[in-house]
């Protein structure tokens, strides 16, 4: 079944100089809207509220915001306790601390108890940049994927972030939402719907399919255009929901293109590449490849330097795609 | 309910613990037996709740942070009517309502899923914070182990409870002085307990954790404290009531079998 996204701001001018917008601010502003609409929204942060932008909620609703200090484990447990009294709790910090430092609390206190906690973490991926390996979450998706029942969403831009935050607030139980530090190219307009578990198809194609998420989406759009110029037709999916992964989109990619390339700013172990590969091998193996972070720690650098180093550029995506077509 | 009646209930709860762990063939009798009077005080005297409506919004909450004392909690929950006693004998069996460690998804009356030590105080804090935000009058109780407080998260939570002035929260420390590998002093030495909790801004009370009048009076005192959380340090004996288990670390996580079950039940009569 073919599904068309209503997106596709793919005109050339836009690609060259994309309008960018902060997904973190989009998160903070949406929290404020939710706080206005609903009494049951409570927000926690671990001394990073200016970075995660939960400070916007804190200013507007000081009675429903708790700065838990630099103690992520305690924050997750407290979030669980508040949620178990029937409230909807958002808990935010950097992705590396949320998923690494507090993994056991997310597993045992929150997920096992099916507590209504939304973990919205910022600073996902290598694009966290100059702070280096200690702050670059390259394994957060893997860590969350293995927790039973955990649902994972990685929105690509600010308009989609607003919809995702509203969505997770409307559904009971735990979610992990991965946001990024830098401003993200705006891909979608406000009318593009978010459908949980359904990848958005940005391009129709027949030669290969690219799956990606988050910050890499704009670069994949650009890569697809470069490939098109060389006569290669690319189907492109924004897999914003990483768990559960969209198996219909995977089936479509297998049947219609027979080649799959996954591009993501995350370790290639356990992220979207793994999620898709796990399904592909069980369904109908087709040639696949990946551009992601190898089995290495990150390092300091500018975003462009780091993306270049790890091959997360439109040019490299194009080259990798062409090689995949030779297989 | 009189002290004599509470003592009688505690005796029956201890026998349940022996039978449950005996039938399961595994479990943690030592730290379950040390916490019996604390749990009986809470569920038979102090807390308000409705077994027919476990989700009642105004109920007092209890979090068993030392989740391995689940047999004691399960016995008490069944005796106050959260679920039939038959369930006790299926403890730790495949498909059972009663998991090896507490799970709120599986068991009516269980408020939080615990077992990975050090997490319950944070959860209890969250419940207490919610009570403060939304103007509810319920109280939150949480039972910690003395080995458990070696977990750093406990002290993060100790700071939070003080920071947010959680006077609707009362923690109880089952100070039986033993953990799996030895005495708590030998392993990590969390003493002096009173000074530590006091330094973290808590109101601290010390009681004999097997004497109902002392426990009940401490729980009443905690309710009157304003602006800070209360820690009741309950001095207890691991394996209390069973002669061959008392003060023996070997019975932390081992179930009695065969004639040892009979001997334990005889001790408890």
Coordinates of C-alpha atoms in Angstrom, one line a residue:
Chain A
X1 CA 0.0 0.0 0.0
X2 CA 1.5 3.3 -1.1
X3 CA 1.2 6.1 1.4
X4 CA 2.1 9.6 0.4
X5 CA 3.3 12.1 3.0
X6 CA 2.0 15.6 2.4
X7 CA 5.5 16.9 3.1
X8 CA 8.1 17.3 0.5
X9 CA 9.5 20.8 0.7
X10 CA 12.1 19.7 -1.7
X11 CA 12.5 22.6 -4.0
X12 CA 16.1 23.3 -4.7
X13 CA 16.4 26.8 -3.0
X14 CA 15.0 25.4 0.2
X15 CA 17.5 22.6 0.1
X16 CA 20.4 24.9 -0.3
X17 CA 19.5 27.2 2.5
X18 CA 16.9 25.5 4.7
X19 CA 14.9 27.5 7.2
X20 CA 15.9 26.1 10.6
X21 CA 14.1 26.0 13.9
X22 CA 14.9 24.7 17.3
X23 CA 13.2 21.5 18.2
X24 CA 13.9 22.1 21.8
X25 CA 12.1 25.4 21.8
X26 CA 9.2 23.7 20.0
X27 CA 9.2 21.2 22.8
X28 CA 9.2 23.8 25.6
X29 CA 6.4 25.9 23.9
X30 CA 4.3 22.8 23.4
X31 CA 4.7 21.9 27.1
X32 CA 3.4 25.3 28.0
X33 CA 0.3 24.9 25.7
X34 CA -0.3 21.5 27.2
X35 CA 0.0 23.0 30.7
X36 CA -2.6 25.6 29.9
X37 CA -5.0 22.9 28.6
X38 CA -4.4 20.2 31.2
X39 CA -4.1 20.4 34.9
X40 CA -2.5 16.9 35.1
X41 CA 0.7 17.8 33.2
X42 CA 3.8 17.8 35.5
X43 CA 7.4 18.5 34.3
X44 CA 10.7 17.4 35.8
X45 CA 14.2 18.3 34.8
X46 CA 17.7 17.6 36.1
X47 CA 19.4 21.0 36.1
X48 CA 19.3 21.4 32.4
X49 CA 16.0 23.2 32.0
X50 CA 17.4 26.0 30.0
X51 CA 19.0 23.5 27.5
X52 CA 16.0 21.3 27.3
X53 CA 13.7 24.3 27.3
X54 CA 11.5 22.9 30.0
X55 CA 12.3 26.3 31.6
X56 CA 9.4 27.7 29.6
X57 CA 7.0 25.5 31.5
X58 CA 8.8 26.2 34.8
X59 CA 8.2 29.9 34.3
X60 CA 4.6 29.6 33.5
X61 CA 3.7 26.7 35.9
X62 CA 6.1 26.8 38.8
X63 CA 3.8 24.7 41.0
X64 CA 3.9 21.8 38.4
X65 CA 7.6 22.0 37.6
X66 CA 10.3 20.3 39.7
X67 CA 14.0 20.8 39.2
X68 CA 15.4 17.6 40.6
X69 CA 19.0 18.7 40.5
X70 CA 21.8 16.7 39.0
X71 CA 20.3 13.4 39.8
X72 CA 18.8 11.7 36.8
X73 CA 18.0 8.4 38.7
X74 CA 16.0 10.2 41.3
X75 CA 14.3 12.2 38.6
X76 CA 13.0 9.1 36.8
X77 CA 11.9 7.5 40.1
X78 CA 10.1 10.7 41.1
X79 CA 8.5 11.0 37.7
X80 CA 7.3 7.4 38.1
X81 CA 5.8 8.2 41.6
X82 CA 3.9 11.3 40.3
X83 CA 2.7 9.3 37.3
X84 CA 1.4 6.5 39.5
X85 CA -1.0 9.0 41.1
X86 CA -2.7 9.5 37.8
X87 CA -0.7 12.4 36.3
X88 CA 1.1 12.8 33.0
X89 CA 4.7 13.5 33.6
X90 CA 7.4 14.8 31.3
X91 CA 11.0 14.1 32.4
X92 CA 13.8 15.8 30.5
X93 CA 17.6 15.9 30.4
X94 CA 20.2 15.2 27.9
X95 CA 19.8 11.9 26.0
X96 CA 23.0 10.4 27.3
X97 CA 22.1 11.0 30.9
X98 CA 18.4 10.0 30.6
X99 CA 19.1 6.7 28.9
X100 CA 22.5 5.8 30.3
X101 CA 22.6 7.1 33.9
X102 CA 19.0 6.3 34.6
X103 CA 18.5 3.2 32.5
X104 CA 17.7 0.9 35.4
X105 CA 15.1 3.4 36.8
X106 CA 13.5 3.7 33.3
X107 CA 13.4 -0.1 33.1
X108 CA 12.3 -1.1 36.5
X109 CA 10.5 1.9 38.1
X110 CA 8.8 3.2 34.9
X111 CA 8.5 0.7 32.1
X112 CA 7.9 -2.4 34.1
X113 CA 5.2 -0.5 36.1
X114 CA 3.8 1.0 32.9
X115 CA 4.0 4.4 34.5
X116 CA 2.8 7.3 32.4
X117 CA 6.1 9.0 32.0
X118 CA 7.3 10.8 28.8
X119 CA 11.1 10.9 28.7
X120 CA 11.9 13.7 26.3
X121 CA 15.6 13.9 25.9
X122 CA 17.6 16.5 24.0
X123 CA 21.1 16.4 22.7
X124 CA 20.8 13.1 20.9
X125 CA 23.4 12.1 18.4
X126 CA 26.8 13.2 17.2
X127 CA 25.4 16.6 16.3
X128 CA 25.6 17.5 20.0
X129 CA 29.1 18.5 18.7
X130 CA 31.9 20.3 20.6
X131 CA 31.0 18.8 24.0
X132 CA 32.5 15.5 22.8
X133 CA 31.9 11.9 23.5
X134 CA 30.7 12.2 27.1
X135 CA 27.7 14.2 25.9
X136 CA 27.0 12.7 22.5
X137 CA 24.3 10.0 22.9
X138 CA 25.0 7.5 20.1
X139 CA 23.4 4.6 21.9
X140 CA 20.3 6.0 23.4
X141 CA 17.9 4.5 20.9
X142 CA 19.5 1.0 21.4
X143 CA 19.2 1.3 25.2
X144 CA 15.5 2.2 25.0
X145 CA 14.7 -0.3 22.2
X146 CA 15.5 -3.3 24.4
X147 CA 13.1 -2.2 27.2
X148 CA 9.8 -4.1 26.7
X149 CA 7.0 -1.9 25.6
X150 CA 9.1 1.3 25.3
X151 CA 7.9 3.4 22.4
X152 CA 10.5 5.6 20.7
X153 CA 10.0 8.6 18.5
X154 CA 12.6 10.8 16.9
X155 CA 11.0 13.8 15.2
X156 CA 12.9 15.5 12.3
X157 CA 11.9 19.1 12.8
X158 CA 10.1 21.6 15.0
X159 CA 6.6 21.3 13.5
X160 CA 6.8 17.5 13.9
X161 CA 8.2 17.9 17.4
X162 CA 5.1 19.9 18.4
X163 CA 2.8 17.1 17.1
X164 CA 4.9 14.3 18.7
X165 CA 4.8 16.0 22.1
X166 CA 1.1 16.5 21.9
X167 CA 0.7 12.9 20.8
X168 CA 2.7 11.3 23.7
X169 CA 0.8 13.5 26.2
X170 CA -2.4 12.0 24.8
X171 CA -1.5 8.4 25.1
X172 CA -1.0 6.5 28.4
X173 CA 2.3 4.9 29.3
X174 CA 6.0 5.5 28.7
X175 CA 7.6 7.0 25.6
X176 CA 11.1 8.0 24.7
X177 CA 11.3 11.1 22.5
X178 CA 14.8 11.9 21.1
X179 CA 15.5 15.6 20.3
X180 CA 18.7 17.2 19.2
X181 CA 20.7 20.2 20.2
X182 CA 21.1 22.2 16.9
X183 CA 18.3 23.9 15.1
X184 CA 16.8 21.5 12.6
X185 CA 16.0 22.3 8.9
X186 CA 12.2 22.7 8.7
X187 CA 10.9 19.9 6.5
X188 CA 7.2 19.8 7.3
X189 CA 4.5 22.4 7.3
X190 CA 2.1 22.6 10.2
X191 CA -0.5 20.5 8.3
X192 CA 1.6 17.4 7.9
X193 CA 0.0 14.8 10.2
X194 CA 2.0 12.7 12.7
X195 CA 0.8 9.1 12.7
X196 CA 2.4 7.0 15.4
X197 CA 4.2 4.0 14.0
X198 CA 3.7 5.1 10.3
X199 CA 6.8 6.3 8.5
X200 CA 6.3 9.4 6.3
X201 CA 7.1 8.8 2.6
X202 CA 8.8 11.9 1.3
X203 CA 9.8 10.6 -2.1
X204 CA 8.5 7.8 -4.3
X205 CA 11.1 5.7 -6.1
X206 CA 11.9 2.3 -7.6
X207 CA 15.6 1.7 -7.4
X208 CA 16.2 1.8 -3.6
X209 CA 14.7 3.0 -0.4
X210 CA 16.3 5.2 2.2
X211 CA 15.1 5.1 5.8
X212 CA 16.2 7.8 8.2
X213 CA 15.1 9.8 11.2
X214 CA 15.7 13.1 12.9
X215 CA 18.4 15.5 11.9
X216 CA 19.5 13.4 8.9
X217 CA 16.2 13.7 7.1
X218 CA 17.1 16.9 5.3
X219 CA 20.5 15.5 4.2
X220 CA 18.7 12.4 2.9
X221 CA 16.3 14.6 0.9
X222 CA 19.3 16.3 -0.6
X223 CA 21.0 13.0 -1.3
X224 CA 17.9 11.7 -3.0
X225 CA 17.9 14.7 -5.3
X226 CA 21.6 14.2 -6.2
X227 CA 20.7 10.5 -7.0
X228 CA 17.7 11.6 -9.1
X229 CA 20.1 13.8 -11.1
X230 CA 22.0 10.7 -12.0
X231 CA 18.9 8.9 -13.0
X232 CA 18.5 6.8 -9.8
X233 CA 15.0 6.8 -8.3
X234 CA 14.8 6.8 -4.5
X235 CA 12.0 6.1 -2.2
X236 CA 12.6 8.0 1.0
X237 CA 10.9 7.4 4.4
X238 CA 11.1 9.5 7.6
X239 CA 11.0 6.7 10.2
X240 CA 10.1 9.0 13.0
X241 CA 8.7 6.1 15.0
X242 CA 11.6 3.8 15.6
X243 CA 9.7 1.5 17.9
X244 CA 7.5 0.0 16.9
X245 CA 9.1 0.3 13.4
X246 CA 6.7 0.6 10.4
X247 CA 6.7 -2.9 8.9
X248 CA 4.4 -1.9 6.1
X249 CA 7.0 0.6 4.9
X250 CA 9.6 -2.1 5.2
X251 CA 7.5 -4.5 3.1
X252 CA 7.0 -1.8 0.5
X253 CA 10.7 -1.1 0.4
X254 CA 11.5 -4.8 -0.1
X255 CA 8.8 -5.4 -2.7
X256 CA 9.2 -2.2 -4.7
X257 CA 12.9 -1.3 -4.5
X258 CA 14.7 -4.4 -3.3
X259 CA 17.5 -2.3 -1.8
X260 CA 17.5 -0.6 1.6
X261 CA 19.9 2.1 2.9
X262 CA 19.5 3.3 6.5
X263 CA 21.0 6.6 7.5
X264 CA 21.1 7.7 11.1
X265 CA 23.0 9.8 13.6
X266 CA 23.3 7.0 16.1
X267 CA 25.5 3.9 16.6
X268 CA 24.8 1.4 13.9
X269 CA 24.3 -1.2 16.7
X270 CA 20.8 -1.2 17.9
X271 CA 19.2 1.9 16.3
X272 CA 16.9 2.2 13.3
X273 CA 19.3 0.2 11.1
X274 CA 19.0 -2.7 13.5
X275 CA 15.3 -2.3 13.8
X276 CA 14.8 -2.5 10.1
X277 CA 17.4 -5.2 9.5
X278 CA 15.7 -7.4 12.2
X279 CA 12.4 -7.1 10.2
X280 CA 14.0 -7.5 6.8
X281 CA 15.8 -10.8 7.6
X282 CA 12.6 -12.3 8.9
X283 CA 10.5 -11.2 5.9
X284 CA 12.6 -11.3 2.7
X285 CA 16.3 -10.5 2.9
X286 CA 17.4 -7.9 0.4
X287 CA 20.7 -6.1 0.1
X288 CA 21.0 -3.4 2.9
X289 CA 23.6 -1.0 4.0
X290 CA 24.0 1.7 6.6
X291 CA 25.5 5.1 7.2
X292 CA 25.6 5.6 10.9
X293 CA 28.3 5.9 13.6
X294 CA 30.6 3.0 13.7
X295 CA 31.4 1.1 16.9
X296 CA 33.4 4.1 18.3
X297 CA 32.9 6.9 20.7
X298 CA 32.2 10.4 19.4
X299 CA 34.7 13.3 19.8
X300 CA 34.6 17.1 19.8
X301 CA 34.1 19.0 16.6
X302 CA 31.7 21.2 14.8
X303 CA 28.5 19.6 13.5
X304 CA 29.7 19.8 9.9
X305 CA 33.1 18.4 10.7
X306 CA 31.6 15.5 12.6
X307 CA 29.0 14.7 10.0
X308 CA 31.6 14.8 7.3
X309 CA 33.9 12.5 9.3
X310 CA 31.2 9.9 9.9
X311 CA 30.0 10.1 6.3
X312 CA 26.6 11.6 7.2
X313 CA 26.6 13.9 4.2
X314 CA 24.4 14.0 1.1
X315 CA 27.5 13.2 -1.1
X316 CA 28.4 10.2 0.9
X317 CA 24.9 9.0 1.1
X318 CA 24.7 9.2 -2.7
X319 CA 27.9 7.2 -3.1
X320 CA 26.8 4.5 -0.7
X321 CA 23.5 4.2 -2.4
X322 CA 25.2 3.8 -5.8
X323 CA 27.4 1.0 -4.4
X324 CA 24.4 -0.7 -2.9
X325 CA 22.8 -0.7 -6.3
X326 CA 25.8 -2.7 -7.6
X327 CA 25.1 -5.6 -5.2
Chain B
X1 CA -7.3 -3.1 67.3
X2 CA -5.3 -4.1 70.4
X3 CA -1.6 -4.7 70.7
X4 CA -2.4 -8.3 71.5
X5 CA -4.4 -8.7 68.3
X6 CA -1.6 -7.1 66.3
X7 CA 0.9 -9.5 67.8
X8 CA -1.4 -12.4 66.8
X9 CA -1.6 -11.1 63.2
X10 CA 2.2 -10.7 63.1
X11 CA 2.6 -14.3 64.2
X12 CA 0.3 -15.5 61.4
X13 CA 2.1 -13.3 58.9
X14 CA 5.4 -14.9 59.9
X15 CA 4.0 -18.4 59.4
X16 CA 2.7 -17.3 56.0
X17 CA 6.2 -16.1 55.1
X18 CA 7.7 -19.5 56.0
X19 CA 5.0 -21.5 54.1
X20 CA 5.2 -19.2 51.1
X21 CA 8.9 -19.3 50.7
X22 CA 9.0 -23.0 51.6
X23 CA 6.5 -23.8 48.9
X24 CA 8.2 -21.6 46.4
X25 CA 11.6 -23.1 47.2
X26 CA 13.2 -19.7 47.0
X27 CA 12.7 -16.2 48.3
X28 CA 13.9 -14.0 51.1
X29 CA 12.7 -15.0 54.5
X30 CA 15.2 -13.1 56.6
X31 CA 14.4 -9.6 55.6
X32 CA 10.7 -10.4 55.3
X33 CA 10.6 -11.6 59.0
X34 CA 12.4 -8.5 60.2
X35 CA 9.8 -6.2 58.7
X36 CA 6.6 -7.9 59.9
X37 CA 5.6 -5.6 62.8
X38 CA 6.3 -2.5 60.6
X39 CA 3.9 -3.8 57.8
X40 CA 1.3 -4.9 60.3
X41 CA 1.3 -1.5 62.0
X42 CA 0.8 0.2 58.7
X43 CA -1.9 -2.0 57.2
X44 CA -3.8 -2.9 60.3
X45 CA -3.6 0.3 62.2
X46 CA -2.2 3.3 60.5
X47 CA -3.0 3.6 56.8
X48 CA -6.4 4.4 55.1
X49 CA -7.1 2.4 52.0
X50 CA -9.9 0.3 50.4
X51 CA -9.1 -3.2 49.2
X52 CA -12.3 -3.2 47.2
X53 CA -11.0 -0.1 45.4
X54 CA -7.2 -0.3 45.2
X55 CA -7.1 2.8 43.0
X56 CA -9.0 5.0 45.5
X57 CA -7.4 8.5 44.9
X58 CA -7.3 9.5 48.6
X59 CA -5.7 6.3 49.9
X60 CA -2.4 6.3 51.8
X61 CA 0.4 4.8 49.8
X62 CA 3.0 2.2 50.8
X63 CA 6.1 1.5 48.7
X64 CA 8.2 -1.6 49.5
X65 CA 11.6 -0.3 48.4
X66 CA 13.3 -3.4 49.8
X67 CA 11.3 -5.4 47.3
X68 CA 12.8 -8.7 48.4
X69 CA 10.5 -8.5 51.5
X70 CA 7.6 -9.2 49.1
X71 CA 6.4 -12.3 51.0
X72 CA 5.7 -10.2 54.1
X73 CA 3.9 -7.6 52.0
X74 CA 1.9 -10.2 50.1
X75 CA 0.8 -11.9 53.3
X76 CA -0.4 -8.6 54.8
X77 CA -2.2 -7.6 51.5
X78 CA -4.1 -10.9 51.4
X79 CA -5.0 -10.7 55.0
X80 CA -6.5 -7.2 54.6
X81 CA -8.4 -8.4 51.5
X82 CA -6.6 -7.2 48.4
X83 CA -6.6 -10.8 47.0
X84 CA -7.5 -14.4 48.1
X85 CA -5.1 -16.2 50.3
X86 CA -4.8 -19.0 47.7
X87 CA -2.5 -16.7 45.8
X88 CA 0.1 -16.9 48.5
X89 CA 0.9 -20.5 47.8
X90 CA 1.6 -19.8 44.1
X91 CA 4.3 -17.3 44.9
X92 CA 7.1 -17.2 42.3
X93 CA 5.4 -19.8 40.1
X94 CA 4.9 -19.2 36.4
X95 CA 1.8 -17.1 35.7
X96 CA 1.3 -16.2 39.4
X97 CA -0.1 -13.0 40.6
X98 CA 2.6 -12.8 43.2
X99 CA 6.0 -12.3 41.5
X100 CA 9.3 -12.8 43.2
X101 CA 9.5 -9.0 43.7
X102 CA 6.6 -6.6 43.8
X103 CA 5.0 -5.6 40.6
X104 CA 2.1 -3.2 40.6
X105 CA 0.9 -4.5 37.2
X106 CA 0.5 -8.0 38.6
X107 CA -0.8 -7.5 42.1
X108 CA -3.7 -5.5 43.5
X109 CA -2.5 -3.3 46.4
X110 CA 1.1 -3.2 45.3
X111 CA 1.8 0.5 44.6
X112 CA 5.1 0.4 42.8
X113 CA 7.3 -2.1 41.0
X114 CA 10.5 -2.6 43.0
X115 CA 13.2 -5.1 43.5
X116 CA 16.1 -3.3 41.9
X117 CA 17.2 -1.7 45.2
X118 CA 17.4 2.0 45.9
X119 CA 14.5 3.1 43.7
X120 CA 11.5 3.1 46.1
X121 CA 12.2 6.4 48.0
X122 CA 12.2 8.3 44.7
X123 CA 8.9 6.8 43.7
X124 CA 7.4 7.6 47.1
X125 CA 8.7 11.1 46.9
X126 CA 6.9 11.4 43.5
X127 CA 3.6 10.3 45.1
X128 CA 4.1 12.7 48.0
X129 CA 5.0 15.6 45.6
X130 CA 1.8 14.9 43.7
X131 CA -0.2 15.0 46.9
X132 CA 1.3 18.4 47.6
X133 CA 0.6 19.8 44.1
X134 CA -3.0 18.6 44.0
X135 CA -3.9 19.3 47.6
X136 CA -4.5 15.7 48.6
X137 CA -4.4 14.6 52.2
X138 CA -3.0 11.1 51.8
X139 CA 0.3 10.1 53.3
X140 CA 3.1 8.1 51.7
X141 CA 5.1 5.4 53.5
X142 CA 8.2 3.6 52.2
X143 CA 10.2 0.8 53.7
X144 CA 13.9 0.7 53.0
X145 CA 16.6 -1.9 53.9
X146 CA 19.7 -0.9 55.7
X147 CA 21.9 -2.6 53.0
X148 CA 19.7 -0.9 50.4
X149 CA 20.8 2.6 51.4
X150 CA 24.2 1.8 50.0
X151 CA 22.6 2.7 46.7
X152 CA 23.4 6.3 45.8
X153 CA 19.9 7.0 44.5
X154 CA 18.6 6.7 48.0
X155 CA 20.7 9.8 49.0
X156 CA 19.6 11.7 45.9
X157 CA 16.0 11.0 47.0
X158 CA 16.9 11.9 50.6
X159 CA 17.9 15.4 49.4
X160 CA 14.8 15.7 47.2
X161 CA 12.4 14.8 50.1
X162 CA 14.0 17.6 52.2
X163 CA 14.2 20.1 49.3
X164 CA 10.5 19.7 48.6
X165 CA 9.5 19.6 52.3
X166 CA 7.7 16.3 52.0
X167 CA 6.1 16.2 55.4
X168 CA 3.5 13.9 54.0
X169 CA 6.2 11.2 53.5
X170 CA 7.4 8.8 56.2
X171 CA 10.3 6.4 55.5
X172 CA 11.0 3.5 57.7
X173 CA 14.4 1.8 57.7
X174 CA 14.5 -1.9 58.5
X175 CA 17.8 -1.8 60.3
X176 CA 18.3 -5.6 60.7
X177 CA 22.1 -5.1 60.3
X178 CA 22.6 -7.8 57.7
X179 CA 23.0 -7.9 54.0
X180 CA 23.7 -10.8 51.7
X181 CA 27.5 -10.9 52.2
X182 CA 27.7 -10.0 55.8
X183 CA 26.8 -7.3 58.4
X184 CA 26.2 -3.9 56.9
X185 CA 29.1 -2.6 59.0
X186 CA 31.5 -5.1 57.4
X187 CA 30.3 -4.5 53.9
X188 CA 29.9 -0.7 53.6
X189 CA 29.2 0.7 57.0
X190 CA 26.2 3.1 56.5
X191 CA 26.4 4.1 60.2
X192 CA 25.8 6.5 62.0
X193 CA 22.3 6.3 60.5
X194 CA 20.6 8.9 62.7
X195 CA 23.3 11.5 62.0
X196 CA 23.3 10.9 58.3
X197 CA 19.5 11.3 57.9
X198 CA 19.5 14.2 60.2
X199 CA 22.2 15.9 58.2
X200 CA 20.0 15.4 55.1
X201 CA 17.3 17.4 56.8
X202 CA 15.0 14.7 58.0
X203 CA 13.2 14.3 61.3
X204 CA 14.6 11.1 62.7
X205 CA 13.0 8.7 65.2
X206 CA 14.5 5.4 66.4
X207 CA 12.4 2.5 67.6
X208 CA 12.5 -1.1 68.3
X209 CA 11.0 -2.4 65.1
X210 CA 9.4 -5.4 66.7
X211 CA 7.5 -3.4 69.4
X212 CA 4.1 -2.2 68.2
X213 CA 3.6 0.6 70.7
X214 CA 7.0 2.1 69.7
X215 CA 6.3 1.8 65.9
X216 CA 2.8 3.2 66.2
X217 CA 3.8 6.1 68.3
X218 CA 6.6 6.9 65.9
X219 CA 4.1 6.8 63.0
X220 CA 1.9 9.2 64.9
X221 CA 4.8 11.5 65.6
X222 CA 5.8 11.6 62.0
X223 CA 2.3 12.8 61.1
X224 CA 2.7 15.8 63.3
X225 CA 6.0 16.9 61.8
X226 CA 5.7 19.9 59.5
X227 CA 8.0 21.0 56.7
X228 CA 10.3 18.0 56.5
X229 CA 10.1 14.2 55.9
X230 CA 10.5 11.7 58.7
X231 CA 12.8 8.7 58.9
X232 CA 11.9 6.0 61.4
X233 CA 15.0 3.9 62.0
X234 CA 13.6 0.5 63.1
X235 CA 16.0 -1.7 65.0
X236 CA 15.1 -5.2 63.9
X237 CA 16.4 -8.7 63.9
X238 CA 16.9 -10.5 60.5
X239 CA 14.9 -13.7 60.5
X240 CA 13.0 -12.6 63.6
X241 CA 10.9 -15.4 65.3
X242 CA 12.7 -18.3 63.7
X243 CA 15.5 -19.5 66.0
X244 CA 17.8 -20.9 63.4
X245 CA 17.4 -17.8 61.1
X246 CA 17.8 -15.0 63.6
X247 CA 20.8 -12.9 62.9
X248 CA 22.1 -15.3 60.2
X249 CA 23.0 -13.8 56.9
X250 CA 22.6 -17.2 55.3
X251 CA 18.8 -16.8 55.5
X252 CA 18.7 -13.6 53.5
X253 CA 17.8 -15.3 50.2
X254 CA 17.3 -18.9 51.0
X255 CA 14.0 -20.7 51.6
X256 CA 13.5 -23.2 54.4
X257 CA 12.8 -26.8 53.2
X258 CA 11.6 -30.1 54.7
X259 CA 11.8 -30.4 58.4
X260 CA 13.2 -26.8 58.7
X261 CA 9.8 -25.6 57.7
X262 CA 8.2 -27.5 60.6
X263 CA 10.8 -26.3 63.0
X264 CA 10.2 -22.7 61.9
X265 CA 6.4 -23.0 62.3
X266 CA 7.0 -24.5 65.7
X267 CA 9.2 -21.7 66.8
X268 CA 6.5 -19.2 65.7
X269 CA 3.8 -20.8 67.8

